[in-house]
Every structure is written in C-alpha cells, then in structure tokens.
PDB file of C-alpha atoms in Angstrom:
ATOM      1  CA  UNK A   1       0.000   0.000   0.000  1.00 78.00           C
ATOM      2  CA  UNK A   2       0.884   3.666  -0.135  1.00 84.00           C
ATOM      3  CA  UNK A   3       3.474   5.037   2.267  1.00 90.00           C
ATOM      4  CA  UNK A   4       4.202   8.761   2.621  1.00 95.00           C
ATOM      5  CA  UNK A   5       7.276  10.185   4.311  1.00 96.00           C
ATOM      6  CA  UNK A   6       7.501  13.854   5.265  1.00 98.00           C
ATOM      7  CA  UNK A   7      10.427  16.045   6.305  1.00 97.00           C
ATOM      8  CA  UNK A   8      11.285  17.954   8.370  1.00 97.00           C
ATOM      9  CA  UNK A   9       9.179  17.176  11.421  1.00 97.00           C
ATOM     10  CA  UNK A  10       9.722  20.707  12.739  1.00 98.00           C
ATOM     11  CA  UNK A  11      10.720  23.876  10.954  1.00 98.00           C
ATOM     12  CA  UNK A  12      11.435  27.252  12.515  1.00 98.00           C
ATOM     13  CA  UNK A  13      11.808  30.338  10.334  1.00 98.00           C
ATOM     14  CA  UNK A  14      11.821  34.091  10.742  1.00 98.00           C
ATOM     15  CA  UNK A  15       8.927  36.098   9.409  1.00 98.00           C
ATOM     16  CA  UNK A  16       9.510  36.880   5.757  1.00 97.00           C
ATOM     17  CA  UNK A  17      11.674  33.817   5.119  1.00 97.00           C
ATOM     18  CA  UNK A  18      10.654  30.944   2.874  1.00 98.00           C
ATOM     19  CA  UNK A  19       9.717  27.484   4.145  1.00 98.00           C
ATOM     20  CA  UNK A  20       9.960  24.220   2.245  1.00 98.00           C
ATOM     21  CA  UNK A  21       8.428  20.900   3.285  1.00 98.00           C
ATOM     22  CA  UNK A  22       9.203  17.730   1.360  1.00 98.00           C
ATOM     23  CA  UNK A  23       7.354  14.460   0.924  1.00 98.00           C
ATOM     24  CA  UNK A  24       8.003  11.193  -0.833  1.00 97.00           C
ATOM     25  CA  UNK A  25       5.460   8.530  -1.718  1.00 96.00           C
ATOM     26  CA  UNK A  26       5.767   4.884  -2.650  1.00 94.00           C
ATOM     27  CA  UNK A  27       2.825   4.011  -4.911  1.00 91.00           C
ATOM     28  CA  UNK A  28       3.425   5.057  -8.515  1.00 90.00           C
ATOM     29  CA  UNK A  29      -0.345   4.779  -9.130  1.00 89.00           C
ATOM     30  CA  UNK A  30      -1.081   7.708  -6.779  1.00 91.00           C
ATOM     31  CA  UNK A  31      -2.439  10.630  -8.758  1.00 91.00           C
ATOM     32  CA  UNK A  32      -3.586  13.222  -6.234  1.00 94.00           C
ATOM     33  CA  UNK A  33      -1.415  15.063  -3.721  1.00 96.00           C
ATOM     34  CA  UNK A  34      -3.091  17.519  -1.351  1.00 96.00           C
ATOM     35  CA  UNK A  35      -1.557  19.602   1.415  1.00 98.00           C
ATOM     36  CA  UNK A  36      -3.461  20.294   4.618  1.00 98.00           C
ATOM     37  CA  UNK A  37      -2.871  22.888   7.306  1.00 98.00           C
ATOM     38  CA  UNK A  38      -3.928  22.158  10.864  1.00 97.00           C
ATOM     39  CA  UNK A  39      -3.914  24.980  13.396  1.00 96.00           C
ATOM     40  CA  UNK A  40      -3.800  24.153  17.077  1.00 94.00           C
ATOM     41  CA  UNK A  41      -7.016  22.505  18.198  1.00 92.00           C
ATOM     42  CA  UNK A  42      -8.604  22.801  14.755  1.00 95.00           C
ATOM     43  CA  UNK A  43      -9.433  20.475  11.903  1.00 96.00           C
ATOM     44  CA  UNK A  44      -7.087  19.873   8.951  1.00 97.00           C
ATOM     45  CA  UNK A  45      -7.985  22.122   6.023  1.00 96.00           C
ATOM     46  CA  UNK A  46      -6.855  21.901   2.417  1.00 96.00           C
ATOM     47  CA  UNK A  47      -4.525  24.684   1.335  1.00 97.00           C
ATOM     48  CA  UNK A  48      -3.412  23.456  -2.072  1.00 97.00           C
ATOM     49  CA  UNK A  49      -3.408  20.268  -4.115  1.00 96.00           C
ATOM     50  CA  UNK A  50      -1.800  18.968  -7.273  1.00 95.00           C
ATOM     51  CA  UNK A  51      -2.620  16.162  -9.656  1.00 92.00           C
ATOM     52  CA  UNK A  52      -0.168  13.854 -11.355  1.00 88.00           C
ATOM     53  CA  UNK A  53      -0.556  15.473 -14.780  1.00 88.00           C
ATOM     54  CA  UNK A  54       0.801  18.793 -13.446  1.00 85.00           C
ATOM     55  CA  UNK A  55       4.350  19.561 -12.335  1.00 91.00           C
ATOM     56  CA  UNK A  56       3.754  22.760 -10.398  1.00 95.00           C
ATOM     57  CA  UNK A  57       0.895  24.794  -9.010  1.00 94.00           C
ATOM     58  CA  UNK A  58       0.910  28.168  -7.294  1.00 96.00           C
ATOM     59  CA  UNK A  59      -1.610  30.063  -5.200  1.00 94.00           C
ATOM     60  CA  UNK A  60      -0.347  33.430  -3.949  1.00 96.00           C
ATOM     61  CA  UNK A  61       2.432  32.684  -1.416  1.00 97.00           C
ATOM     62  CA  UNK A  62       2.009  28.913  -1.623  1.00 98.00           C
ATOM     63  CA  UNK A  63       3.328  26.618  -4.326  1.00 98.00           C
ATOM     64  CA  UNK A  64       3.555  22.876  -4.729  1.00 98.00           C
ATOM     65  CA  UNK A  65       5.875  20.942  -7.032  1.00 97.00           C
ATOM     66  CA  UNK A  66       5.625  17.318  -8.079  1.00 96.00           C
ATOM     67  CA  UNK A  67       8.313  15.047  -9.494  1.00 95.00           C
ATOM     68  CA  UNK A  68       6.547  11.851 -10.524  1.00 93.00           C
ATOM     69  CA  UNK A  69       9.714  10.108 -11.611  1.00 94.00           C
ATOM     70  CA  UNK A  70      11.326  10.552  -8.222  1.00 95.00           C
ATOM     71  CA  UNK A  71       7.991  10.289  -6.370  1.00 96.00           C
ATOM     72  CA  UNK A  72       8.675  13.560  -4.577  1.00 96.00           C
ATOM     73  CA  UNK A  73       6.439  16.520  -3.943  1.00 97.00           C
ATOM     74  CA  UNK A  74       7.108  19.674  -1.984  1.00 98.00           C
ATOM     75  CA  UNK A  75       5.293  22.623  -0.447  1.00 98.00           C
ATOM     76  CA  UNK A  76       6.861  26.063  -0.711  1.00 98.00           C
ATOM     77  CA  UNK A  77       5.663  29.001   1.369  1.00 98.00           C
ATOM     78  CA  UNK A  78       7.203  32.376   0.593  1.00 97.00           C
ATOM     79  CA  UNK A  79       7.178  35.528   2.728  1.00 98.00           C
ATOM     80  CA  UNK A  80       6.071  33.564   5.773  1.00 98.00           C
ATOM     81  CA  UNK A  81       3.885  35.256   8.365  1.00 97.00           C
ATOM     82  CA  UNK A  82       3.214  34.338  12.002  1.00 96.00           C
ATOM     83  CA  UNK A  83      -0.272  33.129  11.028  1.00 97.00           C
ATOM     84  CA  UNK A  84       1.390  30.463   8.854  1.00 98.00           C
ATOM     85  CA  UNK A  85       2.436  28.740  12.088  1.00 98.00           C
ATOM     86  CA  UNK A  86       0.647  25.371  12.153  1.00 98.00           C
ATOM     87  CA  UNK A  87       1.162  21.686  11.410  1.00 97.00           C
ATOM     88  CA  UNK A  88       1.263  20.908   7.690  1.00 98.00           C
ATOM     89  CA  UNK A  89       0.424  17.487   6.276  1.00 98.00           C
ATOM     90  CA  UNK A  90       1.118  16.165   2.831  1.00 97.00           C
ATOM     91  CA  UNK A  91      -0.976  13.290   1.521  1.00 96.00           C
ATOM     92  CA  UNK A  92      -1.121  10.947  -1.447  1.00 94.00           C
ATOM     93  CA  UNK A  93      -4.078   9.080  -2.857  1.00 89.00           C
ATOM     94  CA  UNK A  94      -3.691   5.372  -2.240  1.00 75.00           C
ATOM     95  CA  UNK A  95      -6.286   2.747  -3.104  1.00 73.00           C
ATOM     96  CA  UNK A  96      -9.535   4.502  -2.198  1.00 75.00           C
ATOM     97  CA  UNK A  97      -7.939   6.382   0.668  1.00 82.00           C
ATOM     98  CA  UNK A  98      -5.726   9.351   1.417  1.00 88.00           C
ATOM     99  CA  UNK A  99      -2.504   8.446   3.155  1.00 91.00           C
ATOM    100  CA  UNK A 100      -1.028  11.287   5.181  1.00 94.00           C
ATOM    101  CA  UNK A 101       2.556  12.129   5.939  1.00 96.00           C
ATOM    102  CA  UNK A 102       3.680  12.459   9.539  1.00 95.00           C
ATOM    103  CA  UNK A 103       3.281  16.250   9.625  1.00 97.00           C
ATOM    104  CA  UNK A 104       5.602  19.250   9.865  1.00 98.00           C
ATOM    105  CA  UNK A 105       5.252  21.727  12.680  1.00 97.00           C
ATOM    106  CA  UNK A 106       6.068  25.145  11.209  1.00 98.00           C
ATOM    107  CA  UNK A 107       6.853  27.987  13.580  1.00 98.00           C
ATOM    108  CA  UNK A 108       7.189  31.483  12.152  1.00 98.00           C
ATOM    109  CA  UNK A 109       8.766  33.935  14.568  1.00 97.00           C
ATOM    110  CA  UNK A 110       8.059  37.677  14.251  1.00 93.00           C
TER     111      UNK A 110
ATOM    112  CA  UNK B   1     -23.644  25.845   7.640  1.00 64.00           C
ATOM    113  CA  UNK B   2     -21.142  23.323   8.900  1.00 71.00           C
ATOM    114  CA  UNK B   3     -20.185  20.955   6.086  1.00 93.00           C
ATOM    115  CA  UNK B   4     -19.027  18.032   8.238  1.00 97.00           C
ATOM    116  CA  UNK B   5     -20.142  18.000  11.833  1.00 96.00           C
ATOM    117  CA  UNK B   6     -19.346  15.475  14.511  1.00 96.00           C
ATOM    118  CA  UNK B   7     -20.482  15.160  18.096  1.00 97.00           C
ATOM    119  CA  UNK B   8     -19.435  15.277  20.805  1.00 97.00           C
ATOM    120  CA  UNK B   9     -16.395  17.535  20.615  1.00 96.00           C
ATOM    121  CA  UNK B  10     -14.999  16.203  23.880  1.00 97.00           C
ATOM    122  CA  UNK B  11     -15.541  12.808  25.460  1.00 97.00           C
ATOM    123  CA  UNK B  12     -14.034  11.718  28.761  1.00 98.00           C
ATOM    124  CA  UNK B  13     -14.839   8.215  29.899  1.00 97.00           C
ATOM    125  CA  UNK B  14     -13.553   5.346  31.992  1.00 97.00           C
ATOM    126  CA  UNK B  15     -11.817   2.234  30.744  1.00 97.00           C
ATOM    127  CA  UNK B  16     -14.202  -0.512  29.806  1.00 97.00           C
ATOM    128  CA  UNK B  17     -17.064   1.794  28.850  1.00 98.00           C
ATOM    129  CA  UNK B  18     -18.780   1.857  25.448  1.00 98.00           C
ATOM    130  CA  UNK B  19     -19.151   5.166  23.607  1.00 98.00           C
ATOM    131  CA  UNK B  20     -20.315   6.504  20.255  1.00 98.00           C
ATOM    132  CA  UNK B  21     -19.298   9.427  18.070  1.00 98.00           C
ATOM    133  CA  UNK B  22     -21.682  10.736  15.444  1.00 98.00           C
ATOM    134  CA  UNK B  23     -20.839  12.344  12.107  1.00 98.00           C
ATOM    135  CA  UNK B  24     -22.982  14.011   9.494  1.00 97.00           C
ATOM    136  CA  UNK B  25     -22.109  15.753   6.223  1.00 97.00           C
ATOM    137  CA  UNK B  26     -24.365  18.021   4.190  1.00 96.00           C
ATOM    138  CA  UNK B  27     -22.136  18.205   1.116  1.00 95.00           C
ATOM    139  CA  UNK B  28     -23.793  15.377  -0.786  1.00 94.00           C
ATOM    140  CA  UNK B  29     -20.524  13.443  -0.810  1.00 93.00           C
ATOM    141  CA  UNK B  30     -20.426   9.733  -1.565  1.00 91.00           C
ATOM    142  CA  UNK B  31     -17.522   8.783   0.669  1.00 92.00           C
ATOM    143  CA  UNK B  32     -16.968   9.218   4.388  1.00 94.00           C
ATOM    144  CA  UNK B  33     -14.014   8.328   6.601  1.00 94.00           C
ATOM    145  CA  UNK B  34     -12.847   8.025  10.143  1.00 96.00           C
ATOM    146  CA  UNK B  35      -9.301   9.103  10.923  1.00 95.00           C
ATOM    147  CA  UNK B  36      -7.474   8.795  14.238  1.00 96.00           C
ATOM    148  CA  UNK B  37      -4.940  11.447  15.268  1.00 96.00           C
ATOM    149  CA  UNK B  38      -2.679  10.387  18.097  1.00 92.00           C
ATOM    150  CA  UNK B  39      -0.644  12.509  20.497  1.00 89.00           C
ATOM    151  CA  UNK B  40       2.160  12.790  17.933  1.00 87.00           C
ATOM    152  CA  UNK B  41      -0.330  14.255  15.463  1.00 88.00           C
ATOM    153  CA  UNK B  42      -0.163  11.289  13.073  1.00 92.00           C
ATOM    154  CA  UNK B  43      -3.350  11.104  10.983  1.00 94.00           C
ATOM    155  CA  UNK B  44      -4.196   7.496  10.288  1.00 92.00           C
ATOM    156  CA  UNK B  45      -7.203   6.256   8.377  1.00 92.00           C
ATOM    157  CA  UNK B  46      -9.419   3.796  10.199  1.00 94.00           C
ATOM    158  CA  UNK B  47     -12.437   3.263   7.944  1.00 93.00           C
ATOM    159  CA  UNK B  48     -13.743   4.359   4.583  1.00 91.00           C
ATOM    160  CA  UNK B  49     -17.371   4.083   3.454  1.00 92.00           C
ATOM    161  CA  UNK B  50     -18.734   4.698  -0.027  1.00 90.00           C
ATOM    162  CA  UNK B  51     -22.514   4.999  -0.366  1.00 88.00           C
ATOM    163  CA  UNK B  52     -23.006   3.252   2.980  1.00 86.00           C
ATOM    164  CA  UNK B  53     -20.743   0.350   2.047  1.00 89.00           C
ATOM    165  CA  UNK B  54     -17.500  -0.386   3.917  1.00 90.00           C
ATOM    166  CA  UNK B  55     -14.543   0.028   1.570  1.00 87.00           C
ATOM    167  CA  UNK B  56     -11.540   0.213   3.861  1.00 82.00           C
ATOM    168  CA  UNK B  57     -10.915  -1.246   7.295  1.00 84.00           C
ATOM    169  CA  UNK B  58      -7.335  -0.539   8.250  1.00 83.00           C
ATOM    170  CA  UNK B  59      -6.852  -3.444  10.654  1.00 79.00           C
ATOM    171  CA  UNK B  60      -8.735  -1.626  13.354  1.00 88.00           C
ATOM    172  CA  UNK B  61      -9.638  -3.752  16.422  1.00 91.00           C
ATOM    173  CA  UNK B  62     -13.159  -5.084  16.196  1.00 91.00           C
ATOM    174  CA  UNK B  63     -14.027  -3.102  19.336  1.00 96.00           C
ATOM    175  CA  UNK B  64     -14.487  -0.279  16.812  1.00 96.00           C
ATOM    176  CA  UNK B  65     -17.658  -0.631  14.772  1.00 94.00           C
ATOM    177  CA  UNK B  66     -18.632   2.007  12.226  1.00 95.00           C
ATOM    178  CA  UNK B  67     -22.222   2.321  11.081  1.00 94.00           C
ATOM    179  CA  UNK B  68     -23.515   4.220   8.071  1.00 94.00           C
ATOM    180  CA  UNK B  69     -27.327   4.441   8.078  1.00 93.00           C
ATOM    181  CA  UNK B  70     -27.211   6.580   4.920  1.00 93.00           C
ATOM    182  CA  UNK B  71     -24.494   8.220   2.865  1.00 90.00           C
ATOM    183  CA  UNK B  72     -24.725  11.452   4.869  1.00 95.00           C
ATOM    184  CA  UNK B  73     -23.979   9.801   8.211  1.00 96.00           C
ATOM    185  CA  UNK B  74     -21.126   7.723   9.544  1.00 97.00           C
ATOM    186  CA  UNK B  75     -21.080   6.923  13.240  1.00 97.00           C
ATOM    187  CA  UNK B  76     -18.364   5.230  15.236  1.00 97.00           C
ATOM    188  CA  UNK B  77     -19.112   2.981  18.190  1.00 97.00           C
ATOM    189  CA  UNK B  78     -16.295   1.859  20.451  1.00 97.00           C
ATOM    190  CA  UNK B  79     -16.708  -1.014  22.910  1.00 97.00           C
ATOM    191  CA  UNK B  80     -14.617  -1.746  25.989  1.00 97.00           C
ATOM    192  CA  UNK B  81     -12.564   1.421  25.770  1.00 97.00           C
ATOM    193  CA  UNK B  82      -8.847   1.200  26.538  1.00 97.00           C
ATOM    194  CA  UNK B  83      -6.332   3.841  27.584  1.00 96.00           C
ATOM    195  CA  UNK B  84      -4.665   3.579  24.171  1.00 94.00           C
ATOM    196  CA  UNK B  85      -7.875   4.672  22.468  1.00 96.00           C
ATOM    197  CA  UNK B  86      -7.304   8.196  23.751  1.00 97.00           C
ATOM    198  CA  UNK B  87      -6.865  10.380  20.666  1.00 97.00           C
ATOM    199  CA  UNK B  88      -8.663  12.878  18.466  1.00 97.00           C
ATOM    200  CA  UNK B  89     -11.025  11.192  16.022  1.00 98.00           C
ATOM    201  CA  UNK B  90     -11.841  13.008  12.802  1.00 97.00           C
ATOM    202  CA  UNK B  91     -14.674  12.272  10.471  1.00 97.00           C
ATOM    203  CA  UNK B  92     -14.206  13.385   6.846  1.00 95.00           C
ATOM    204  CA  UNK B  93     -16.006  13.209   3.541  1.00 94.00           C
ATOM    205  CA  UNK B  94     -15.149  13.561  -0.137  1.00 92.00           C
ATOM    206  CA  UNK B  95     -16.866  13.325  -3.486  1.00 89.00           C
ATOM    207  CA  UNK B  96     -16.477  10.171  -5.540  1.00 77.00           C
ATOM    208  CA  UNK B  97     -14.766   6.949  -4.527  1.00 72.00           C
ATOM    209  CA  UNK B  98     -11.314   7.354  -6.020  1.00 71.00           C
ATOM    210  CA  UNK B  99     -10.043   9.607  -3.221  1.00 74.00           C
ATOM    211  CA  UNK B 100      -8.736  12.201  -5.640  1.00 79.00           C
ATOM    212  CA  UNK B 101     -10.787  15.139  -4.452  1.00 84.00           C
ATOM    213  CA  UNK B 102     -10.638  17.365  -1.398  1.00 89.00           C
ATOM    214  CA  UNK B 103     -11.475  15.703   1.899  1.00 92.00           C
ATOM    215  CA  UNK B 104     -13.485  17.894   4.266  1.00 95.00           C
ATOM    216  CA  UNK B 105     -12.916  17.212   7.945  1.00 96.00           C
ATOM    217  CA  UNK B 106     -15.186  17.553  10.914  1.00 97.00           C
ATOM    218  CA  UNK B 107     -14.012  19.493  13.959  1.00 96.00           C
ATOM    219  CA  UNK B 108     -12.768  16.360  15.699  1.00 97.00           C
ATOM    220  CA  UNK B 109     -13.735  14.512  18.868  1.00 98.00           C
ATOM    221  CA  UNK B 110     -11.121  14.461  21.598  1.00 97.00           C
ATOM    222  CA  UNK B 111     -11.560  11.149  23.393  1.00 97.00           C
ATOM    223  CA  UNK B 112      -9.870  10.736  26.760  1.00 97.00           C
ATOM    224  CA  UNK B 113     -10.019   7.353  28.440  1.00 97.00           C
ATOM    225  CA  UNK B 114      -9.152   7.385  32.155  1.00 97.00           C
TER     226      UNK B 114
END
C-alpha cells in the first residue's frame, strides 16, 4: 500500500523567510497530492493540491511541485507570516484512501 | 452551515465503557471516513465508506464498529474502551470513490479514556 514520508518534522523560520516541506510517496499509481494545514485545536484544512498530470501549481504565497519520476512533492511558502504557524500534512491518494505524511510543525517567529 | 459536523467535541470516559461518536455531512458526498490522530499528530485512516458500504478497514480492532445508516452519516461505536484509544477522532467526507478530491474534515472529537 501507499506510504508517505515527510520532512522535516519541525521547521522554525523568521517572518519573511521561505519554508519548504518535502514528501516522498511509494505508490506510482497515486495521482492526487493535497496539502493540509492544521492549526492548534482545529481540523485539517486543504490549502493546495496537485494532480499527477501537473508539475507545479501556485496560489499566492504557496506553491507545490511534483516530481513523478522521483515520487517527490514539496510545499513552498514564501514571505512567511506568524499566522502560517501550524502543522502541515502532505498526503497521497492510495487505493480509495488518502494516506497522510507524519506532519511538519512550522513555527514562524516575528 | 457546517459541512461536516461530529459530536461530541470532547468525550471523557472510563476504561471498559462503550461510547459513540456521530458524524454528518451536508455536502452530498459519496464517501466518508474516520481518521485517528494520536498525540504525535499522526493522521491514520481507520475506515472508509462509499454509499453506505464499507470500503476500507485498516486493521482496526473489532471493538471499533462504524455504522452508516445513509451516505450522509457515519457513526463510530467503540466497545470496551482502553487507555490507548485516547486520541482525536476526525470524520471526513469527499466526493467520488477514487479519493482524488478534497477531503473535508469535521471538527474532531477528543476522546480521553481514564
């Protein structure tokens, strides 16, 4: 079945810096790769997603890249702000289920 | 309107008790899920239902029994609760059965077994 690894587990940056979170997946049949943000005590919420027929997608300060050959995908956040502080999860579509990475706790210091 | 709602939000109970968590979605989605989030924040799928039919059971102990009376509801009943069951349980739903669309999560139920 699908297995998703995510790095780093924690990431501390200064406000205005960029943050990059990386994930790898195991199932070459996976075709959907969403990223979720979970604030403290809240539910995970989708922030961006990418499908296997696209190499890159951008939405304002957030971008996601996908390398199908290497089975890597990454989340890039530019000009980070304190409100970006949260746990971020990558995920990959396995057989009829979403498999999540282990999460990255991002802390943006003012 | 809340898209995916689950109740209760908090549940504190003693070992050995039986408890239920309810989930409802008003998005018209075909597929609903239960995820467990442990203290390390790992999100692990437990069950997946498509149009009331069980699709995925991720080797969850049979003390956990999901029930889907219709495609808008997926409840979770837990028998003989153990300390290790303490976690946040999230219900979620998505359109279609291929799991390639956005999953919408409920607000979570924090279960504490004492």
